[in-house]
XYZ file of C-alpha atoms in Angstrom:
742
model
C 29.742 121.576 116.476
C 26.681 123.576 117.457
C 23.635 121.611 118.503
C 20.334 123.425 118.318
C 17.353 121.287 119.326
C 14.249 122.402 117.436
C 11.491 124.308 119.180
C 8.972 121.571 118.362
C 7.925 119.572 121.378
C 5.973 116.414 121.947
C 6.197 115.329 118.314
C 6.588 111.919 116.788
C 9.921 110.888 115.319
C 8.575 110.971 111.782
C 7.549 114.584 112.056
C 10.844 115.505 113.692
C 12.571 113.847 110.798
C 10.581 115.890 108.288
C 11.340 119.170 110.009
C 15.090 118.437 110.254
C 15.186 117.319 106.658
C 13.387 120.439 105.455
C 15.818 122.659 107.338
C 18.829 120.831 105.899
C 17.399 121.054 102.375
C 17.119 124.793 102.852
C 20.704 124.974 104.088
C 21.853 122.823 101.202
C 20.387 125.392 98.831
C 23.105 127.812 99.892
C 25.849 125.534 98.535
C 27.914 126.710 95.585
C 27.276 125.746 92.019
C 30.514 123.763 91.950
C 29.241 121.504 94.688
C 26.007 120.964 92.786
C 27.943 120.070 89.685
C 30.091 117.634 91.565
C 27.040 115.934 93.018
C 26.153 114.599 89.589
C 29.303 112.451 89.666
C 29.093 111.591 93.347
C 28.639 107.929 94.289
C 25.347 106.549 95.537
C 24.723 105.673 99.166
C 24.756 101.978 98.188
C 28.236 102.391 96.689
C 29.451 104.136 99.817
C 27.918 101.471 102.084
C 29.705 98.757 100.095
C 32.983 100.668 100.143
C 32.828 101.185 103.904
C 32.382 97.456 104.353
C 35.797 96.834 102.828
C 37.775 99.781 104.137
C 40.245 99.374 106.966
C 38.839 100.540 110.273
C 41.354 102.188 112.611
C 41.966 101.121 116.179
C 41.445 104.001 118.607
C 43.872 104.335 121.499
C 42.218 104.617 124.889
C 42.912 108.129 126.169
C 40.412 108.036 129.005
C 37.157 107.613 127.106
C 36.826 103.973 128.170
C 37.613 101.748 131.108
C 41.284 101.551 132.041
C 41.435 97.862 131.050
C 40.782 98.735 127.401
C 43.875 99.410 125.294
C 42.403 99.881 121.822
C 38.974 99.726 120.159
C 37.886 99.472 116.537
C 34.265 100.249 115.813
C 33.409 98.200 112.735
C 30.028 98.340 111.088
C 29.220 95.026 112.761
C 30.147 95.885 116.347
C 33.090 96.811 118.498
C 36.420 94.984 118.488
C 38.176 95.654 121.777
C 41.777 94.854 122.611
C 42.257 94.629 126.365
C 45.551 95.488 128.000
C 45.908 91.888 129.196
C 45.772 90.642 125.582
C 42.160 89.470 125.456
C 40.230 90.234 122.257
C 36.559 91.055 122.733
C 33.920 91.115 120.002
C 30.793 93.045 120.955
C 28.037 91.942 118.587
C 24.658 93.704 118.243
C 21.421 92.075 119.252
C 19.249 89.955 117.034
C 16.885 91.790 114.698
C 13.306 91.885 115.931
C 11.393 91.382 112.703
C 8.127 92.742 114.062
C 9.790 96.012 114.990
C 11.597 96.265 111.641
C 8.341 95.931 109.732
C 6.701 98.968 111.388
C 8.017 101.415 108.800
C 9.218 99.093 106.047
C 6.769 100.630 103.558
C 8.415 104.059 103.890
C 11.386 105.350 101.855
C 14.677 104.084 103.254
C 15.779 107.396 104.681
C 12.489 107.751 106.581
C 12.361 104.254 108.021
C 12.835 103.864 111.730
C 15.952 101.884 112.680
C 15.550 98.201 113.108
C 15.072 97.222 116.721
C 17.237 94.456 118.138
C 17.168 92.242 121.141
C 19.994 91.885 123.680
C 23.480 91.780 122.181
C 26.112 89.078 122.553
C 29.753 89.228 123.534
C 32.488 86.848 122.433
C 36.034 86.966 123.687
C 39.226 85.199 122.707
C 42.036 84.426 125.136
C 45.427 83.228 123.977
C 46.005 80.033 125.982
C 49.472 79.624 127.483
C 50.672 82.842 125.914
C 53.637 84.892 127.053
C 52.884 88.248 128.709
C 51.353 90.502 126.059
C 51.642 94.258 125.552
C 49.387 95.403 122.687
C 50.884 98.298 120.716
C 49.435 100.348 117.879
C 51.284 99.868 114.600
C 51.505 102.522 111.851
C 49.367 105.531 112.703
C 46.255 105.584 110.544
C 45.233 108.374 108.206
C 41.648 107.968 109.405
C 40.719 110.160 112.361
C 37.978 109.294 114.834
C 36.045 111.718 117.017
C 33.349 111.093 119.592
C 30.893 113.654 120.914
C 29.180 112.349 124.011
C 27.416 113.829 127.036
C 30.587 113.198 129.031
C 32.847 115.082 126.621
C 34.576 114.985 123.273
C 37.400 112.592 122.448
C 39.845 112.785 119.552
C 42.010 109.679 119.711
C 45.227 108.621 118.041
C 44.382 105.802 115.633
C 46.403 102.914 114.213
C 46.011 100.663 111.203
C 46.762 97.506 113.139
C 47.665 96.236 116.603
C 50.817 94.249 117.331
C 50.021 91.947 120.236
C 53.645 90.917 120.556
C 55.172 87.446 120.774
C 52.303 85.321 122.024
C 54.183 82.019 122.003
C 57.877 81.339 121.322
C 58.492 82.291 117.718
C 54.849 83.241 117.058
C 53.615 86.857 116.938
C 50.023 88.026 116.558
C 48.741 91.036 114.637
C 45.150 92.401 114.444
C 43.482 94.396 111.695
C 39.840 95.479 111.360
C 37.762 95.904 108.211
C 34.313 97.359 107.664
C 32.514 94.214 108.796
C 35.324 91.875 109.753
C 38.256 91.319 112.074
C 41.489 89.794 110.824
C 44.052 87.965 112.949
C 47.499 87.367 111.473
C 49.670 84.729 113.145
C 53.285 85.242 112.069
C 55.236 82.004 112.655
C 59.027 82.289 112.629
C 61.202 79.640 110.945
C 61.368 76.533 113.115
C 58.546 77.616 115.455
C 55.768 75.116 116.168
C 52.371 76.423 114.975
C 50.643 73.846 117.178
C 51.356 76.174 120.093
C 48.540 78.422 118.859
C 45.463 77.939 121.038
C 42.542 80.295 121.470
C 39.831 79.935 124.051
C 36.489 81.387 122.979
C 34.408 82.886 125.767
C 30.694 83.406 125.276
C 30.293 80.684 122.628
C 27.723 78.009 123.403
C 29.486 75.659 120.997
C 32.185 75.533 118.346
C 31.625 73.443 115.237
C 33.403 73.017 111.898
C 31.386 74.010 108.841
C 31.344 71.946 105.681
C 33.234 74.728 103.897
C 36.053 74.717 106.482
C 34.729 77.632 108.499
C 34.620 77.692 112.293
C 31.143 78.436 113.645
C 30.568 79.859 117.098
C 27.033 79.331 118.284
C 25.451 82.131 120.325
C 22.018 82.760 121.689
C 21.469 85.231 118.871
C 22.639 82.985 116.064
C 25.827 81.611 114.577
C 28.929 83.658 113.938
C 31.467 82.342 111.419
C 35.219 82.476 111.199
C 36.038 82.169 107.493
C 38.236 79.252 106.421
C 41.812 80.177 107.252
C 44.512 80.740 104.696
C 48.246 80.328 105.180
C 51.265 81.091 103.076
C 55.014 81.367 103.001
C 57.135 83.790 100.994
C 59.947 81.784 99.387
C 62.408 83.459 97.039
C 60.006 86.349 96.568
C 57.034 84.155 95.707
C 53.944 83.673 97.858
C 53.456 79.932 98.311
C 50.071 78.746 99.690
C 50.147 76.323 102.621
C 47.222 73.990 103.395
C 45.609 74.851 106.743
C 42.386 74.123 108.594
C 40.855 74.747 111.973
C 41.376 72.158 114.735
C 38.954 71.863 117.652
C 40.811 71.194 120.887
C 39.934 69.546 124.174
C 40.553 71.486 127.343
C 43.152 69.284 129.020
C 44.869 70.376 132.216
C 48.584 71.062 131.940
C 49.021 69.949 128.330
C 48.162 71.245 124.912
C 44.614 70.293 123.921
C 44.345 67.295 121.662
C 42.259 67.360 118.448
C 38.582 66.536 118.929
C 36.445 64.499 116.586
C 33.237 66.397 117.264
C 31.927 69.721 118.399
C 33.003 70.762 121.885
C 30.220 72.275 123.942
C 31.217 74.799 126.581
C 29.409 75.528 129.775
C 27.501 78.788 129.242
C 28.820 80.467 132.354
C 32.287 79.164 133.053
C 33.944 77.035 130.368
C 35.028 78.051 126.892
C 35.826 76.087 123.731
C 39.247 76.114 122.161
C 40.581 75.967 118.656
C 43.904 75.943 116.869
C 45.226 75.100 113.410
C 46.448 72.061 111.543
C 48.989 72.756 108.787
C 49.755 70.777 105.677
C 53.154 70.402 104.036
C 55.345 73.474 104.277
C 59.022 74.425 104.580
C 59.878 75.079 108.259
C 62.967 77.020 107.182
C 60.819 79.948 106.066
C 58.390 82.219 107.960
C 54.726 81.330 107.736
C 51.542 83.407 108.120
C 48.131 82.071 109.159
C 45.163 84.362 108.476
C 41.715 83.529 109.891
C 38.948 86.136 109.472
C 36.048 86.632 111.860
C 33.001 87.617 109.860
C 31.399 89.405 112.758
C 27.800 89.410 111.569
C 25.250 86.709 112.170
C 24.919 84.147 109.404
C 21.957 84.952 107.196
C 21.820 88.520 108.493
C 23.706 91.709 107.849
C 24.747 95.011 109.269
C 21.878 97.335 110.102
C 24.039 100.449 110.016
C 22.377 102.822 107.640
C 23.562 105.702 105.489
C 20.707 108.175 105.174
C 22.340 111.241 103.616
C 25.197 112.076 101.278
C 26.846 115.267 100.081
C 29.990 116.250 98.234
C 32.570 118.760 99.435
C 34.716 120.407 96.730
C 38.438 120.580 97.457
C 40.933 123.280 96.484
C 42.602 120.998 93.920
C 39.389 120.526 91.971
C 38.583 117.095 93.419
C 35.911 116.360 95.969
C 35.377 114.427 99.168
C 32.232 112.505 99.987
C 30.439 113.269 103.272
C 27.877 110.686 104.439
C 25.712 110.536 107.529
C 23.427 107.987 109.121
C 23.207 105.934 112.263
C 24.929 102.927 113.732
C 24.406 100.681 116.719
C 25.768 101.720 120.095
C 27.374 99.113 122.320
C 28.382 98.788 125.922
C 32.107 98.387 126.342
C 33.880 95.717 128.375
C 35.528 96.645 131.636
C 38.848 95.488 133.022
C 39.189 91.814 133.827
C 37.576 90.987 137.127
C 35.923 94.360 137.602
C 32.275 94.709 138.462
C 31.688 98.407 137.804
C 33.153 100.636 135.178
C 35.551 103.422 136.048
C 34.429 105.433 133.037
C 31.117 107.234 132.707
C 30.933 105.857 129.188
C 30.700 102.339 130.601
C 27.584 102.284 132.764
C 27.943 98.553 133.400
C 30.526 95.834 132.917
C 29.244 93.052 130.718
C 30.593 89.525 130.801
C 30.900 87.209 127.812
C 27.695 85.796 126.408
C 24.183 87.243 126.559
C 23.911 90.895 127.526
C 21.508 91.973 130.200
C 20.497 95.234 128.513
C 18.302 95.970 125.556
C 21.149 96.498 123.079
C 19.056 97.214 120.030
C 17.398 100.268 121.525
C 20.504 102.489 121.382
C 21.670 104.173 118.213
C 24.233 106.858 117.551
C 24.402 109.182 114.610
C 27.603 109.085 112.577
C 29.186 111.300 109.949
C 32.030 110.027 107.770
C 34.290 111.771 105.279
C 35.774 109.748 102.432
C 37.947 110.521 99.450
C 36.062 110.938 96.187
C 37.201 107.514 94.968
C 35.909 105.916 98.206
C 39.288 104.315 98.869
C 40.217 106.344 101.926
C 38.162 106.935 105.034
C 39.489 110.282 106.272
C 37.350 110.841 109.366
C 34.647 109.043 111.291
C 32.640 110.944 113.879
C 30.006 109.638 116.279
C 27.317 111.812 117.857
C 24.839 110.606 120.428
C 23.426 110.535 123.916
C 21.816 107.790 125.932
C 18.966 106.847 123.581
C 18.051 106.870 119.894
C 20.059 109.484 117.969
C 19.550 109.318 114.222
C 20.957 111.576 111.542
C 18.663 111.712 108.514
C 19.788 114.806 106.606
C 23.065 116.444 105.646
C 24.280 119.635 103.979
C 27.666 121.152 103.205
C 27.919 124.890 103.969
C 30.804 126.702 102.200
C 32.605 129.364 104.245
C 34.075 132.681 103.122
C 37.632 131.440 103.695
C 37.214 128.573 101.246
C 36.590 125.927 103.883
C 33.235 124.346 104.618
C 31.130 123.210 107.531
C 28.943 120.154 107.741
C 25.394 120.542 109.029
C 23.396 117.466 109.949
C 19.873 117.050 111.173
C 17.781 114.272 112.586
C 15.831 113.343 115.648
C 16.694 112.128 119.100
C 15.119 110.348 122.031
C 18.128 111.153 124.194
C 17.832 113.431 127.166
C 21.553 114.121 127.181
C 22.504 114.842 123.583
C 25.769 116.852 123.559
C 25.093 120.582 123.780
C 26.470 123.506 121.845
C 29.893 125.090 121.975
C 30.654 126.547 125.374
C 27.733 124.888 127.076
C 27.850 122.915 130.285
C 26.359 119.449 130.572
C 23.937 119.304 133.461
C 24.728 116.949 136.303
C 21.350 115.269 135.966
C 20.931 113.187 132.837
C 17.167 113.741 132.978
C 17.283 117.514 133.035
C 20.179 118.577 130.809
C 20.312 122.137 129.585
C 22.178 123.937 126.834
C 22.615 127.313 128.550
C 24.316 129.239 125.740
C 23.196 128.120 122.312
C 20.217 126.382 120.804
C 16.610 127.371 120.367
C 15.436 124.773 122.831
C 17.326 123.803 125.928
C 15.627 120.595 127.014
C 14.039 117.563 125.423
C 10.284 118.015 125.379
C 8.121 115.022 124.753
C 9.064 111.646 123.323
C 11.444 112.867 120.645
C 12.716 116.102 119.166
C 14.437 117.141 115.988
C 17.975 118.455 116.237
C 20.494 120.234 114.063
C 24.236 119.871 114.553
C 26.917 121.998 112.970
C 30.432 120.579 112.637
C 33.681 121.823 111.169
C 34.549 120.424 107.746
C 37.067 117.991 109.163
C 34.309 116.593 111.455
C 36.747 116.650 114.318
C 35.789 119.526 116.505
C 33.153 121.781 117.879
C 34.661 125.153 116.978
C 37.992 126.148 115.477
C 40.471 128.270 117.377
C 43.674 130.091 116.510
C 46.849 131.011 118.403
C 48.618 134.363 118.158
C 51.911 135.655 119.530
C 51.081 139.248 120.443
C 54.478 140.584 121.473
C 57.246 139.883 118.926
C 60.658 139.313 120.438
C 63.943 140.931 119.355
C 65.463 139.032 116.470
C 68.607 138.355 118.502
C 70.193 139.061 121.834
C 73.576 138.389 123.447
C 73.806 135.097 125.245
C 73.920 135.034 129.008
C 74.330 131.315 129.880
C 71.764 130.409 132.501
C 69.992 133.721 132.092
C 66.237 134.048 131.777
C 64.362 135.521 128.830
C 60.658 136.392 128.949
C 59.197 135.967 125.473
C 55.900 137.339 124.259
C 53.064 135.091 125.391
C 50.585 133.596 122.923
C 46.833 133.727 123.352
C 44.142 131.411 122.023
C 41.022 132.791 120.404
C 39.082 130.339 122.571
C 40.468 131.890 125.744
C 41.861 128.513 126.802
C 45.326 128.349 128.439
C 48.314 127.973 126.127
C 51.304 125.689 126.726
C 54.803 126.075 125.330
C 57.802 123.996 124.352
C 61.254 125.247 123.360
C 64.435 123.894 121.867
C 66.887 122.665 120.905
C 68.075 121.856 124.394
C 71.605 123.001 123.590
C 70.302 126.530 122.950
C 67.372 127.007 125.311
C 65.146 125.190 127.791
C 61.752 125.784 129.302
C 61.240 124.791 132.925
C 57.486 125.339 133.050
C 55.370 124.767 129.896
C 52.740 127.141 131.234
C 55.132 130.070 131.749
C 56.547 132.166 128.907
C 60.100 132.301 130.257
C 63.142 130.663 128.680
C 66.498 129.720 130.098
C 69.417 130.541 127.773
C 71.904 127.687 127.308
C 74.074 128.319 124.268
C 74.554 130.263 121.054
C 72.049 129.509 118.305
C 68.384 129.838 117.333
C 65.757 128.914 119.911
C 62.300 127.968 118.647
C 59.313 128.455 120.949
C 56.158 126.557 120.017
C 52.750 127.466 121.438
C 50.022 124.811 121.615
C 46.380 124.571 122.616
C 44.998 121.029 122.619
C 41.313 121.936 122.614
C 38.516 120.454 124.703
C 34.927 119.381 124.351
C 34.001 122.740 122.817
C 37.112 123.709 120.864
C 39.223 121.851 118.355
C 43.003 121.715 118.771
C 44.627 124.877 117.457
C 47.320 124.805 114.851
C 50.705 125.233 116.519
C 52.415 128.599 116.124
C 56.067 129.360 116.744
C 58.545 132.168 117.018
C 62.331 132.188 117.163
C 64.966 133.949 119.210
C 68.643 133.956 118.261
C 71.263 134.031 121.000
C 74.548 135.479 119.773
C 78.015 135.263 121.269
C 78.751 137.898 123.933
C 82.217 139.334 123.094
C 82.488 142.538 125.126
C 81.864 143.732 128.653
C 82.215 146.903 130.747
C 82.408 147.482 134.471
C 83.991 149.561 137.253
C 87.694 149.137 138.014
C 88.884 149.114 141.654
C 91.203 152.070 142.414
C 90.158 154.040 139.324
C 87.386 156.411 138.425
C 85.109 155.171 135.672
C 84.573 151.834 133.956
C 86.877 149.617 132.036
C 86.003 147.723 128.872
C 86.895 144.223 127.741
C 86.716 142.747 124.238
C 87.419 139.163 123.165
C 88.252 138.367 119.558
C 89.476 135.347 117.623
C 86.900 132.880 118.975
C 84.504 130.709 117.027
C 80.856 131.640 116.467
C 79.869 129.881 119.658
C 82.559 131.402 121.866
C 80.897 133.803 124.292
C 81.715 135.679 127.445
C 79.871 134.678 130.563
C 78.821 138.114 131.747
C 77.519 136.897 135.058
C 79.668 137.165 138.208
C 82.305 134.982 136.542
C 83.518 137.906 134.406
C 84.558 141.334 135.721
C 87.024 143.451 137.712
C 87.505 142.171 141.250
C 89.584 143.269 144.227
C 91.377 139.935 144.497
C 91.922 136.934 142.193
C 91.625 134.582 145.166
C 93.536 133.507 148.271
C 95.744 130.966 146.438
C 96.785 133.493 143.842
C 97.485 136.133 146.511
C 99.631 133.735 148.529
C 101.671 132.722 145.498
C 102.198 136.371 144.539
C 103.613 137.193 147.973
C 105.893 134.177 147.810
C 107.181 135.313 144.414
C 107.226 139.070 145.080
C 107.058 139.893 148.801
C 105.140 143.084 149.449
C 103.578 143.182 145.995
C 100.129 144.737 145.791
C 97.214 144.848 143.323
C 96.270 148.550 143.312
C 93.641 148.051 140.567
C 92.471 144.588 141.542
C 92.319 141.851 138.940
C 90.202 141.081 135.890
C 88.675 137.606 135.772
C 87.253 136.200 132.544
C 85.114 133.160 131.824
C 84.261 132.180 128.257
C 82.460 129.077 126.981
C 81.913 127.444 123.618
C 85.537 128.158 122.729
C 86.831 124.642 122.086
C 90.331 124.819 120.573
C 90.215 128.603 120.261
C 93.016 131.108 120.743
C 91.522 134.308 122.082
C 92.884 137.833 122.050
C 91.777 139.646 125.204
C 91.907 143.454 125.107
C 91.374 145.404 128.337
C 90.926 149.193 128.276
C 91.339 150.944 131.620
C 89.661 154.311 132.366
C 93.026 155.783 133.480
C 96.650 155.238 132.391
C 98.513 152.558 134.292
C 101.402 154.108 136.246
C 104.959 153.321 135.305
C 106.583 150.611 137.343
C 103.671 148.152 137.193
C 104.258 144.571 136.168
C 101.459 142.967 134.057
C 100.965 139.334 135.089
C 98.304 136.650 134.848
C 97.492 133.739 137.060
C 97.192 130.269 135.625
C 99.197 127.436 134.115
C 102.105 128.819 132.043
C 101.710 125.817 129.740
C 99.272 122.973 129.214
C 99.401 120.664 132.244
C 101.608 123.020 134.291
C 100.831 124.114 137.833
C 99.216 127.471 138.539
C 101.691 130.348 138.706
C 102.068 134.064 138.039
C 103.673 134.723 134.653
C 103.782 137.242 131.853
C 100.995 136.297 129.414
C 101.925 135.440 125.832
C 101.450 138.180 123.253
C 101.441 140.863 125.958
C 101.219 144.428 124.655
C 100.740 147.753 126.495
C 99.699 150.738 124.394
C 101.654 153.975 124.402
C 98.845 155.628 126.348
C 99.293 152.932 128.985
C 95.463 152.439 129.032
C 95.082 149.371 126.805
C 96.516 145.920 127.477
C 96.170 142.917 125.167
C 97.320 139.303 125.465
C 96.552 135.811 124.163
C 94.668 132.876 125.716
C 94.532 129.266 124.500
C 91.710 126.887 125.391
C 93.242 124.304 127.731
C 96.622 125.943 127.073
C 98.742 128.780 128.459
C 96.637 130.950 130.748
C 93.499 128.794 130.860
C 92.729 127.929 134.456
C 89.921 125.550 133.385
C 91.499 122.433 131.879
C 88.689 119.943 132.523
C 85.711 121.256 130.580
C 86.520 121.551 126.881
C 85.796 124.944 125.398
C 85.678 126.764 128.759
C 88.395 129.329 129.466
C 88.962 130.960 132.854
C 91.593 133.670 133.098
C 92.615 136.000 135.969
C 94.862 138.938 134.955
C 96.278 141.757 137.090
C 98.601 144.814 137.018
C 101.023 144.167 139.913
C 102.925 146.844 141.838
C 106.097 145.401 143.289
C 107.377 146.604 146.686
C 110.131 149.374 146.582
C 113.757 148.116 147.254
C 115.777 150.444 149.682
C 119.169 151.830 148.283
C 122.187 151.165 150.703
C 124.645 154.110 151.651
C 128.315 153.119 150.904
C 130.722 152.907 153.968
C 134.586 152.821 154.290
C 136.704 150.356 156.119
C 138.996 151.266 159.122
C 142.254 151.702 157.148
C 140.423 153.686 154.505
C 139.151 156.020 157.169
C 142.723 156.430 158.654
C 144.089 157.179 155.187
C 141.289 159.576 154.488
C 142.009 161.360 157.796
C 145.682 161.670 156.903
C 144.918 163.172 153.541
C 142.564 165.697 155.053
C 145.239 166.604 157.683
C 147.888 167.071 155.005
C 145.654 169.358 153.072
C 145.158 171.405 156.208
C 148.929 171.790 156.866
C 149.489 172.991 153.366
C 146.918 175.696 153.728
C 148.198 176.851 157.209
C 151.330 178.895 156.183
C 149.362 180.783 153.572
C 146.792 181.702 156.052
C 149.378 182.642 158.687
C 151.205 184.843 156.259
C 148.092 186.594 155.287
C 147.239 187.193 158.889
C 150.765 188.379 159.671
C 150.788 190.795 156.758
C 147.709 192.390 157.983
C 149.103 193.232 161.333
């Protein structure tokens, strides 16, 4: 929405109105022919006014725009209906029409008449007497959206079709619904529950009386307000069966339920309140029952003074059209929390009690723009625009955009010194000297009243649209590193506002800080990152954008091997799609598999060593899997090594060193493969399902010394004799040879 106060100063409202209307007529001339053609079949303002009177009005959730004691508010065309958090229901009725003021411009065309002035307003409240603790909750989110543009900021609230007050009395629940000019209370009475428990205390009423037609009339200083005769029914075997019912006036008796009164009960204006309940005729207590009284929240003999002053049609892409209407409606002070004396919200300058209001209620008007379906059956959006004084919209145009959308431009005149400014502007701290520093031909109110032009998006919800864009696309997939961080490409908003993120599902990825574009990887799968920008007083919420990252199973790893030159490689096969290696410190070649494993190895094979350390493996997401682990060393393993692994040899067995199942050593002596079962042979992790931990090592056993054989004593004597005998036999030959040589 762009507000551009006109450059005219010190002009009368009528002239301001003419200037704004002329400008809007010029803008309307730019509309397409299709819009002009549609206008011939568009409804009249009287038809729209009548339709609005019967349409459901949504309850707005309090998101900070009102006092903390307010839970929900419905702005009907006859005043506010406020549901307080403590369960009170407050009806804020406009002031009484001042006929002399209304007649000032009665001879002018309707769209040029000044709004009717009213005296002080009146407030009624209803308290459920003796009720259980209540917790009002919105029921069924409404299709109608409500926006408010105020000097304090813009508010776009969640809206609901009705309010469930909860179980007010044992077996009796209360539901609220609002219509164009009325408020409906539905008492749902469970089978066997006593409807006589229902008691309502009316605050602000000077008297309660029963009308001749069965209505309940609350007298106020501004006139009488009527509750229509109640209706009641039961649904029995699929048929709606009427039940006789009438109002019952009740005395205010201490400690007991009030007893029926024969005449009107007058309440003290400042402290006491009248009470009423219901008297039922014959009905079947075995079936649920519904009682439906309706508060016709306009003064008897009067009517709503909300006025539609302009109408346009907006063609839709499917060939249909929506109806855009503008005008003005009464503004009302809002109630504060029970017992408070000053409002906590800037929108509530004072806290008003039940009964006569101490401010001139009729002097404040807000402009409104509403968007309805072409058949007038659905109110799509209701938007209020205004400052602290008169703010009247008297002209309207639809401006088609190049992208097929449209904007709504309204004009009128204002007495306010703090009308909301244009997009990007800053509201001045002083209500008497506001400025619109960025946009607008005129930055301050000059004189009694000025014309204004406001430009809104076609949905009437926001000041300016914005878009989100992911500027750095991420790789389509990447290997999973459980617990690892991934920085994804940040998104930016065309408005320049900060972007927040969410990510999921939680089993795949998480996001610790919604303001930081960094994920934590959790498991195999597709992670979706959503970027959001909620908007503010100058920018509408952006449409969410998303991008995905796929984390795949990690099935191989490389790293240095102790005692060898170069790196070894590991591959895991046979696992499910989610089975992945944890490539953090839990997987890799290490010097030792741990003190317990070392001690057991020495007990089994004294002097054994691990010349090439051990390989430890951790895999997750492998529930029920049998894995084949293949290790490739950078050098051949020497002969004489024993290939063992540490772990339970069988499910439930104690840790031990054993030859792994399926063991195979290649002819080159560089590649070893073996099998692992989740929670079975070789898996050292038997608690967490799907997690496999496996230490494996080539073991060099200590060399065993070879003993030299020795002879016993008699063997040595015999051996000596044999040697001596051999010597005697050789002696004669030698002697003869020596003798012959002489």
